[in-house]
């Protein structure tokens, strides 16, 4: 009797970090081509449209970066928290409150130089996210109340807060639409390249990613945070103030999620709208997990998901297939990647019969 | 040296035989054509340093590890064992280093769990278990939840589990590493009974006196290879160690110094309460410079709590702790570190970040001292760690994750971390638990050296030999109190043992 066995690797497979995601993408294509067939389209054409076309068209490529920008940020926010052992599921809510703060200050920045306007927007967003993250963080570090539940529950709370503001005091006085007043020009994030929507928010995202990567991998604080995340018990024994580290990670994560909100208000929407996030905070969890809680990984995963997003909507236009296909593909990609990534630590061994 | 490598030929029929077993893990050759046989009614010892491949070999026999090469014979017939159920069917039972019991189930449930019958007659199962218990002198209540049992009792349940399935070969992987001396006695009595009833036993241990007491033959492994099988009676301890290590090992010969008068650490009327009971009850002690205070006791009599308090992990309910004039009564780990206390906790795995490198584990507690322009100064860290690795003869590279280290090397990393800061006070628990002969000697030498250098050391250990070898004074704990004190001129094994059971004279 011959058999295939799964055997633990003695060392995690380094090249696997690059090879396995590619394998996952291939498997995802195979699996989801069934869905594409069912939508009466040719999978080859559709996948070409999704994965290759953006690299051939300047506009699509830049649009992918625009779409990736908030994913970079929320992915980084989640990765920072998870790395430290703080399971922040609340990036969505923190993003929304960041957007509220940015949209609140944005219309009142008339007359300031643009550089200050932008900085004010970013700081307002960061502050909003931090405030929203503070409550669960204190509950966790002071009273040991599980942050997964509290951060999660504050997401719909923030959504309702946005809806309440937009249907109440912040309803646009001119149009009576449920959207807030437009921010002033000085608060707008400038466009980086003409004939595109790529804006200063992308630069903010890259700066944030670089800072977080340096903090996590190079600084003493980062080492302590990682230690607390890997083994709170061991960290405590080594004299680290684990609660303080969790608080820092939670607030840093919230601030970054809040900056995402500011980038959406300042660079894309120019005002607060009800659908401003549409789940970007949740997608951040996906991005962070796919990226292995590693900032380079977050960049790759964020870009890949943005590609699927942008590509699927253009495939929707070109071939008339349902727009939901994007969700089908990114959902499958997520599951398959998580499964395939296990092979960084395991390998298959084929045994012949004796 | 002149140890002959002749293999004993004995009549008794061979029950199980492992032939030319090879197993690699990546670059590590855990077993290289290793042979082992065990006969009916025999207790065969399996000796070797940490990482020599003992556990790997018996895991092959129990179907937990598939060998790359080699075969197994049971009762002289070839046998294919690919998974534990095959091994159980072939009559093999094993008690691993880490137990596999379901703590929310009772003893009986745990034992019948996994027997392959669909309908289980609970009553007759229970009867069989009670009988087994009685015949072996195991005081285990069959209806007790496993979570309520001590480590020693859990081990007995593991043995009962194997016997319940009618094993004819019983493998014990370092059974006494987790036991207090008295529990070890009970265990050995039972094992002797089992052997007399015809069961073949494979006993893995690092303690030579156990081999001498229990085994006639011993198989020795060294770095994955089989050195040979020897008649224990024909070889001295030194010879056995030499066979294991590959060279002669010098005897421990600790320099004698007189303790000074300076009190390094003083603990007064320490009380720790938990769920209404007193785990520590009015414990007072003083440690002076150049002094090792040993703490003896059957496990579970408050030693763990004492160490936990003196490591800054548990807050005492009452009492006072002073170190070099600092009040540490409510100290946190950082306060202890800053006061110059070096700590080696009972649970090695809870004092490291297993996934992090050796280097980062060594500097973690003082990482703020290794900063350069905001970043971690990896170069300075690496210089320090390289030096320590050499000084303490640690078999590992600075960037290896601690999880990949053997128990002995992990312990040396912890000691290197602590001793490199030249602590004035050391609080050390079970420093050599599970370590091989050589590592044990090295670590004891390090402690003795620290003492000569002026440190005051509190040494908590379940190994009475260790305490007798190193201590200036031995305190015996029983039910949270210090019930007896001995100074090294009047150390008496029996009296100390008696005090440990709570029936001492003082
Ligand atoms: N699952 C595994 N993956 C990788 N390496 C392993 C694995 N199991 C054992 N090893 C390696 O194989 C060698 C032998 O290990 P083994 O556990 O058999 O030693 P041992 O003699 O039981 O040691 P100890 O006395 O410390 O229990 C060691 O170098 C160990 O690191
Ligand atoms: Mg072992």
PDB file of C-alpha atoms and ligand atoms in Angstrom, chain B residues 51 54-56 97 173-174 204 206, ligand 2:
ATOM      1  CA  UNK B  51      19.314  14.962  21.143  1.00  0.00           C
ATOM      2  CA  UNK B  54      16.245   8.172  22.093  1.00  0.00           C
ATOM      3  CA  UNK B  55      12.759   9.587  21.728  1.00  0.00           C
ATOM      4  CA  UNK B  56      12.935   9.302  17.967  1.00  0.00           C
ATOM      5  CA  UNK B  97       7.527  12.808  27.632  1.00  0.00           C
ATOM      6  CA  UNK B 173      10.333   8.056  27.950  1.00  0.00           C
ATOM      7  CA  UNK B 174      12.053   9.894  30.794  1.00  0.00           C
ATOM      8  CA  UNK B 204      14.718   6.066  28.847  1.00  0.00           C
ATOM      9  CA  UNK B 206      19.330  10.523  32.120  1.00  0.00           C
TER      10      UNK B 206
HETATM   11 MG1  LIG C   2      13.586  12.600  24.356  1.00  0.00          MG
END
